[in-house]
PDB file of C-alpha atoms in Angstrom:
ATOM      1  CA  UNK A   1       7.039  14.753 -12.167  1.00  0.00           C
ATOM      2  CA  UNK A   2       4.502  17.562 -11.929  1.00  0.00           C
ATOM      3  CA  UNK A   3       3.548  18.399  -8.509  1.00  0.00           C
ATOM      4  CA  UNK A   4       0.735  20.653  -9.346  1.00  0.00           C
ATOM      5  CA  UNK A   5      -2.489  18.502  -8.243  1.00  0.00           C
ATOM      6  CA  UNK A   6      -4.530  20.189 -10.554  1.00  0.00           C
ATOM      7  CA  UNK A   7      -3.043  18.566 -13.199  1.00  0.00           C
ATOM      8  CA  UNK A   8      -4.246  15.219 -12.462  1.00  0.00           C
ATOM      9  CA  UNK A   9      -8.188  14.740 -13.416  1.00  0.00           C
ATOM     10  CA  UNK A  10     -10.567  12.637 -10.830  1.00  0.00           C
ATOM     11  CA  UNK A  11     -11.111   9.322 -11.852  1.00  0.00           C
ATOM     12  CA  UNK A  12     -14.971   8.176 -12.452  1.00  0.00           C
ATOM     13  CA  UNK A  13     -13.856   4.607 -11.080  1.00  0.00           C
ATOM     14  CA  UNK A  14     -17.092   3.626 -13.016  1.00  0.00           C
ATOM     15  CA  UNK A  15     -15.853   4.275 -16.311  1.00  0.00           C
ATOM     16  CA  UNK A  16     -13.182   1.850 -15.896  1.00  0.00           C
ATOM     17  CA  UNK A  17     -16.022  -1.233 -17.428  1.00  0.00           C
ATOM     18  CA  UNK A  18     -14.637  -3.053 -14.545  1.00  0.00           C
ATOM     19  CA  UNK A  19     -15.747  -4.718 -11.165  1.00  0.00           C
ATOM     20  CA  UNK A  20     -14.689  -2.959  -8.176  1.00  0.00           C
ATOM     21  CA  UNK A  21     -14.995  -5.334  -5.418  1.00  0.00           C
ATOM     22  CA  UNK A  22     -15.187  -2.958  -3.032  1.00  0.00           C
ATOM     23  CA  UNK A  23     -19.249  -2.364  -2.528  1.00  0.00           C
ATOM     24  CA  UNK A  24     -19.130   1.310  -1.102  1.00  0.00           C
ATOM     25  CA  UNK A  25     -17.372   3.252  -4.343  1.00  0.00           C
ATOM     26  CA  UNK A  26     -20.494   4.574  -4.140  1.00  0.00           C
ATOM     27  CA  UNK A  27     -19.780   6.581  -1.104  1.00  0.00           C
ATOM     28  CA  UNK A  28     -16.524   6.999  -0.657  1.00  0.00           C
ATOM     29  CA  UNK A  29     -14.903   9.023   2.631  1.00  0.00           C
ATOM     30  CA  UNK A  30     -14.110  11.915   1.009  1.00  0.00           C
ATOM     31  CA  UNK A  31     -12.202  15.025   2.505  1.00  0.00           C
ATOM     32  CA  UNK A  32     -12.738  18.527   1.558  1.00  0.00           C
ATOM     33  CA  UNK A  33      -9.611  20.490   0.459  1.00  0.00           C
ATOM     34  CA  UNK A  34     -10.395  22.976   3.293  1.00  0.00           C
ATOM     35  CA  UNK A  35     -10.453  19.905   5.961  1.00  0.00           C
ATOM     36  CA  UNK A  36      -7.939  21.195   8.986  1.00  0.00           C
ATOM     37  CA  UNK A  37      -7.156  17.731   9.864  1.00  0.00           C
ATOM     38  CA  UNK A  38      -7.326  16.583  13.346  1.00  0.00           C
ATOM     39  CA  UNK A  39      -4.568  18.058  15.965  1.00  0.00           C
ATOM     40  CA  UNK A  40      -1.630  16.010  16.582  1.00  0.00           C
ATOM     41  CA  UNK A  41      -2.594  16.249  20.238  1.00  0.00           C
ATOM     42  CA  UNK A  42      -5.371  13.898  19.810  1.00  0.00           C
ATOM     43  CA  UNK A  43      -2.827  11.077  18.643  1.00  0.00           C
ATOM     44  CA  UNK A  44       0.389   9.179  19.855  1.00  0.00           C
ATOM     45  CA  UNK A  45       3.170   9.787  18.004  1.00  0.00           C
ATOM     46  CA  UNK A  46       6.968   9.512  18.054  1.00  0.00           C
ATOM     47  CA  UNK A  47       8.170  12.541  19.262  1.00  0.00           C
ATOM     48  CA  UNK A  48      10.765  13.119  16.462  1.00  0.00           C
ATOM     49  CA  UNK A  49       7.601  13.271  13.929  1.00  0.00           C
ATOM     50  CA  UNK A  50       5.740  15.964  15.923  1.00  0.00           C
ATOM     51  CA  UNK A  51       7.783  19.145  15.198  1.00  0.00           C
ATOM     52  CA  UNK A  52       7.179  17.906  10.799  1.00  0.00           C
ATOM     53  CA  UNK A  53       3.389  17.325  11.623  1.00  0.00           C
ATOM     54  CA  UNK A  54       0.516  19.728  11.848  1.00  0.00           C
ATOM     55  CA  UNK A  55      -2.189  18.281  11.849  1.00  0.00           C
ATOM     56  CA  UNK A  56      -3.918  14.076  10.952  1.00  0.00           C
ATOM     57  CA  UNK A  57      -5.647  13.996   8.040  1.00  0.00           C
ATOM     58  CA  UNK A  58      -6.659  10.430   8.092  1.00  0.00           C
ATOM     59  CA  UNK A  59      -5.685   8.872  11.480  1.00  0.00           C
ATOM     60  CA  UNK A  60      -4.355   5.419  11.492  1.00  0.00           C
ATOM     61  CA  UNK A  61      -7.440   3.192  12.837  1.00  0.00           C
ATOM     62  CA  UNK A  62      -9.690   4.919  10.169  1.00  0.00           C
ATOM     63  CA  UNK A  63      -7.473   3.397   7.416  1.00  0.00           C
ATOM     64  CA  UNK A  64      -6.931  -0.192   9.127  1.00  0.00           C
ATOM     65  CA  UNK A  65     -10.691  -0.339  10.104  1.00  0.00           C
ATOM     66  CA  UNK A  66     -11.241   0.370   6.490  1.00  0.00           C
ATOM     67  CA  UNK A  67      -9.511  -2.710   5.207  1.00  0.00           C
ATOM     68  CA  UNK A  68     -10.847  -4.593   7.401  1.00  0.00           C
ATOM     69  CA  UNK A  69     -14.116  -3.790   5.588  1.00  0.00           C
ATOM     70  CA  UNK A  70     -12.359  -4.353   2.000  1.00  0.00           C
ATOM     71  CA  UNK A  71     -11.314  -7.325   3.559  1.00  0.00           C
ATOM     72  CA  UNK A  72     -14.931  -8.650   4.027  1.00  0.00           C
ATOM     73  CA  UNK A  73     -16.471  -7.210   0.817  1.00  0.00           C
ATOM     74  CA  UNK A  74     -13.664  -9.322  -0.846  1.00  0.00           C
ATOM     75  CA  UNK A  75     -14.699 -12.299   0.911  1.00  0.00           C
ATOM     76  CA  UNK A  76     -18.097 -11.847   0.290  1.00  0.00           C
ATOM     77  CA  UNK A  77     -17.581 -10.856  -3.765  1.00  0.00           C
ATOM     78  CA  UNK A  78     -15.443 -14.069  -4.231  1.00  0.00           C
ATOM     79  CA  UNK A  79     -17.880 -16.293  -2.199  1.00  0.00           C
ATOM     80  CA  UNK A  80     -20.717 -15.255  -4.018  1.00  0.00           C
ATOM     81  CA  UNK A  81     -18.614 -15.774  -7.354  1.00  0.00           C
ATOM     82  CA  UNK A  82     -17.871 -19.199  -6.049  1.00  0.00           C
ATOM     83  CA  UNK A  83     -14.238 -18.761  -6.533  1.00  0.00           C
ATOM     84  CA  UNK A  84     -12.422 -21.459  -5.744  1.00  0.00           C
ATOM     85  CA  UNK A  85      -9.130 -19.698  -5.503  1.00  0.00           C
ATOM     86  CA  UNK A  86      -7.619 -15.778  -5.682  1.00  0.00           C
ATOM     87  CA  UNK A  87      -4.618 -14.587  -7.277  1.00  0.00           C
ATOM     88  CA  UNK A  88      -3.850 -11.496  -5.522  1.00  0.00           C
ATOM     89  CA  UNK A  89      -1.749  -9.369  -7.886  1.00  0.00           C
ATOM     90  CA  UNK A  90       0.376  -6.456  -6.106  1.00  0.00           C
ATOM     91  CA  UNK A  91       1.275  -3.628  -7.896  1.00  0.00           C
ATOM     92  CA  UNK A  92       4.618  -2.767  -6.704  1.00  0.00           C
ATOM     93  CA  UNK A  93       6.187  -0.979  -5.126  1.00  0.00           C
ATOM     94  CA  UNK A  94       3.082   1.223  -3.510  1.00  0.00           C
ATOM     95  CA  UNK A  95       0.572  -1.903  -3.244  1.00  0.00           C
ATOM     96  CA  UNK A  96       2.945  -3.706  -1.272  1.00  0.00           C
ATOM     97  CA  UNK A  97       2.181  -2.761   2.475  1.00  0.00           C
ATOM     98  CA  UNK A  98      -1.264  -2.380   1.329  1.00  0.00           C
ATOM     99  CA  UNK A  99      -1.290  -5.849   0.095  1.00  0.00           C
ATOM    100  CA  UNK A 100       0.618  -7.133   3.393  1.00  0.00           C
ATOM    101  CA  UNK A 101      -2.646  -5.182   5.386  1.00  0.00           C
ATOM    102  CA  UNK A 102      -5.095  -6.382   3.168  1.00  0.00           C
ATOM    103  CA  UNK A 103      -3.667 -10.136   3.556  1.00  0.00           C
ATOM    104  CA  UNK A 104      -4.229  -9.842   7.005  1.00  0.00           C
ATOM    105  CA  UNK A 105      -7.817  -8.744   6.509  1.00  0.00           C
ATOM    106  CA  UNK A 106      -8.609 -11.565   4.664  1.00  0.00           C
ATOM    107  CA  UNK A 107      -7.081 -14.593   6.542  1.00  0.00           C
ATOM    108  CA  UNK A 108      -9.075 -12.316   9.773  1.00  0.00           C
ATOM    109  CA  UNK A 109     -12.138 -12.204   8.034  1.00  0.00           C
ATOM    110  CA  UNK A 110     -11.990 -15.801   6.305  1.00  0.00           C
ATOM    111  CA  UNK A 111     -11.074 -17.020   9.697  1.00  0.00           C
ATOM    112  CA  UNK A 112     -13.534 -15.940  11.891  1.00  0.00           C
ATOM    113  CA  UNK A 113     -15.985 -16.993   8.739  1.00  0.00           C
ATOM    114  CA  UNK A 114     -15.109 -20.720   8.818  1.00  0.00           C
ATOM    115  CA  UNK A 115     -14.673 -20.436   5.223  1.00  0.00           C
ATOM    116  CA  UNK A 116     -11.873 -21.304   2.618  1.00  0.00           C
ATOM    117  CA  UNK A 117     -10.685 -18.940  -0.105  1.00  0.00           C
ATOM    118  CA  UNK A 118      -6.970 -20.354  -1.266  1.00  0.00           C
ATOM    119  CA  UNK A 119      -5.172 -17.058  -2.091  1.00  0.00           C
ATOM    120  CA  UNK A 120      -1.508 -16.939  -4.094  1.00  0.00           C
ATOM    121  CA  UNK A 121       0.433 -14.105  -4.504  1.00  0.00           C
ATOM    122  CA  UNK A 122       2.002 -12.473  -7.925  1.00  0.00           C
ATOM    123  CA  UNK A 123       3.624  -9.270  -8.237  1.00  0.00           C
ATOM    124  CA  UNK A 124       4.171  -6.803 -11.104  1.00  0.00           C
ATOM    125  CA  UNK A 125       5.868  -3.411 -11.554  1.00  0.00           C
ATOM    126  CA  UNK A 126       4.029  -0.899 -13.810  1.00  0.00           C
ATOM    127  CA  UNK A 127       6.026   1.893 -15.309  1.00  0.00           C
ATOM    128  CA  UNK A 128       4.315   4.579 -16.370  1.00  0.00           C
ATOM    129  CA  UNK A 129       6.914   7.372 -16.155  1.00  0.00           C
ATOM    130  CA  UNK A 130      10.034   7.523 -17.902  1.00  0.00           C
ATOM    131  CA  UNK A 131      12.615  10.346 -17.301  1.00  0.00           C
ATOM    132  CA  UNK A 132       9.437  12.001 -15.131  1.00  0.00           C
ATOM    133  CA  UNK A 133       7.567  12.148 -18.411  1.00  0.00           C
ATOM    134  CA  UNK A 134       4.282  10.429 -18.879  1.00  0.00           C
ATOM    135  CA  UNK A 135       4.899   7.389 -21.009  1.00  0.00           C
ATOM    136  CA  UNK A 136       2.551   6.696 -24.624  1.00  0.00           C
ATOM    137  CA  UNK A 137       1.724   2.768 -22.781  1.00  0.00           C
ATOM    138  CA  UNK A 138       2.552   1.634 -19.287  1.00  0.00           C
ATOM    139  CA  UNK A 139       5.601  -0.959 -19.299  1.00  0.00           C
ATOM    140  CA  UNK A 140       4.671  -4.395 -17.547  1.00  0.00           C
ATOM    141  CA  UNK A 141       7.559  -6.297 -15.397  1.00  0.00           C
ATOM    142  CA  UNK A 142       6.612  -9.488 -13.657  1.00  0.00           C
ATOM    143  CA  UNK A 143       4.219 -10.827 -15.913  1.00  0.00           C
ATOM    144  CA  UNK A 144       6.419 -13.318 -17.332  1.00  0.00           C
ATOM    145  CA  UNK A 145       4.284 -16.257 -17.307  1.00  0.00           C
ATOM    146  CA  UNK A 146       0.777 -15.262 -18.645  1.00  0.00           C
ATOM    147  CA  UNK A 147      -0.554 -19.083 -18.706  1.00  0.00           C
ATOM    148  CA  UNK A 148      -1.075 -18.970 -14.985  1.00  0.00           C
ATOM    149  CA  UNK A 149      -3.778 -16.684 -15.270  1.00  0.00           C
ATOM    150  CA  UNK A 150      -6.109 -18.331 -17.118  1.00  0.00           C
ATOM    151  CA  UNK A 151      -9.448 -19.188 -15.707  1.00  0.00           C
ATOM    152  CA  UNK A 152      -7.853 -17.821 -12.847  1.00  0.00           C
ATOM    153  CA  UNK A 153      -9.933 -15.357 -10.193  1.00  0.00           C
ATOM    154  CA  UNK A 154      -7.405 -12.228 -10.014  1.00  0.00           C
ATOM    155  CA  UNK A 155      -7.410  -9.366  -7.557  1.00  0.00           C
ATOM    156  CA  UNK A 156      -5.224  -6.663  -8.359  1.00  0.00           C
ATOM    157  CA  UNK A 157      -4.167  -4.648  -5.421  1.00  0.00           C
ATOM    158  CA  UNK A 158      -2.945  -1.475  -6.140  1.00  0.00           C
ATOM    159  CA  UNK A 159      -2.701   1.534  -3.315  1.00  0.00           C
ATOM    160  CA  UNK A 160      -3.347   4.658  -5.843  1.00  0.00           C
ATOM    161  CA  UNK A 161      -5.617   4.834  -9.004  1.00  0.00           C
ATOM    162  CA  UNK A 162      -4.451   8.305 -10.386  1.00  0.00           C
ATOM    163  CA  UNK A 163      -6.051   9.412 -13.822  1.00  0.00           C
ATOM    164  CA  UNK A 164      -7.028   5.556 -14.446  1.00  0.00           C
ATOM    165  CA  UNK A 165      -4.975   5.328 -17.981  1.00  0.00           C
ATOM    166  CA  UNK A 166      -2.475   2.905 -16.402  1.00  0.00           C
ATOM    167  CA  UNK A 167      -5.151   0.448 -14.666  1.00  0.00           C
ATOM    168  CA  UNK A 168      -7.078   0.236 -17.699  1.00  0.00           C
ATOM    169  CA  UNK A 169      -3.809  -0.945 -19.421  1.00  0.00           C
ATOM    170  CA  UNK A 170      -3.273  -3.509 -16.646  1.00  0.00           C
ATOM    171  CA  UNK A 171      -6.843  -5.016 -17.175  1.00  0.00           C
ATOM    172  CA  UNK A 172      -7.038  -4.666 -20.904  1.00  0.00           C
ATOM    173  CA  UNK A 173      -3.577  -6.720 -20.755  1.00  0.00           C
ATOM    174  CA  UNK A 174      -5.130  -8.951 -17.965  1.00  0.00           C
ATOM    175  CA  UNK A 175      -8.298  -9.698 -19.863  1.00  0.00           C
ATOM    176  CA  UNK A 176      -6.122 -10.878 -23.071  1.00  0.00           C
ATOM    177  CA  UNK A 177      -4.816 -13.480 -20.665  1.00  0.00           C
ATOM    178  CA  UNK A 178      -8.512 -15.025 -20.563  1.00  0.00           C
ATOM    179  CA  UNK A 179      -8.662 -15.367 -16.334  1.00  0.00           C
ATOM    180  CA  UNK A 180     -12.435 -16.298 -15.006  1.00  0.00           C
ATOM    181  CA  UNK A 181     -12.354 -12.625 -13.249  1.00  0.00           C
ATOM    182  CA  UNK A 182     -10.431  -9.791 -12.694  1.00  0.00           C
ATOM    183  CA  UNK A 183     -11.393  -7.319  -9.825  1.00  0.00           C
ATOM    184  CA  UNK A 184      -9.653  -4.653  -8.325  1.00  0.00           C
ATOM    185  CA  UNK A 185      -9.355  -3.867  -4.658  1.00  0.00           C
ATOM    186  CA  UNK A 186      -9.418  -0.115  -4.120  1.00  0.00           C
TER     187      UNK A 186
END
């Protein structure tokens, strides 16, 4: 795979003609390439890590306090939607501890709430390398049964939205499947 970042174009998350649950795309946290980082000093950290780091870029609580807010935009979104139920769909392998984060956002938020939203879990693996060459179409695995999706409320949680060419696949395929929503958590 190419390692040169430059090679990979910034994604207007608004051309994707899809609904970002997520109300702050808007204004994202955004780091400038010259950002030092915060020292090490200022964080706890195994010691066997310290001599490999230089310096934080995003520290720890900034990212979990952060899906805590995704977390209640989500619960908001779907209320307002009057979803009965959400099919969180993981993109593996990435989405995976994002998903397990996220989950615990939710249940948190709907929790302290007093509200119901019924989630289920589905996963799918999206290949869009092959031999570290960009493939023509993203393959789908995991997708085997596309009757449960319809009229369904689906969440796709995915941890990286590069260039945006595979996620529009994913949704393009999703929408064929004729759910009541598709969203994506980013």
């Amino acid at each position: 795979m190419n390692d040169d970042r430059s090679a990979f174009a910034p994604i207007d998350l608004h051309s994707l003609s899809i609904e970002m649950v997520d109300s702050d795309v808007d204004c994202p946290i955004v780091l400038c390439d010259d950002f030092p980082g915060f020292p090490v000093k200022h964080f706890c950290m195994a010691p066997r890590y310290e001599s490999y780091v230089d310096h934080v870029l995003i520290p720890n609580g900034m990212v979990k306090d952060r899906i805590e807010k995704m977390a209640l935009n989500i619960v908001t979104s779907f209320g307002n939607d009057k979803a009965r139920s959400v099919t969180l769909l993981c993109v593996l392998k990435g989405g995976f501890r994002f998903l397990a984060d996220l989950i615990h956002g939710l249940e948190s938020t709907i929790r302290a709430r007093g509200t119901s939203l019924p989630m289920s879990m589905d996963f799918a693996r999206i290949k869009s390398y092959v031999n570290d060459k960009s493939a023509h179409e993203p393959i789908f695995t995991g997708l085997e049964n596309p009757e449960q999706y319809r009229n369904k409320d689906i969440l796709v949680v995915e941890d990286i939205i590069d260039t945006g060419k595979t996620m529009r696949s994913l949704l393009k395929y999703l929408e064929s499947l004729s759910p009541r929503s598709v969203k994506v958590a980013r």
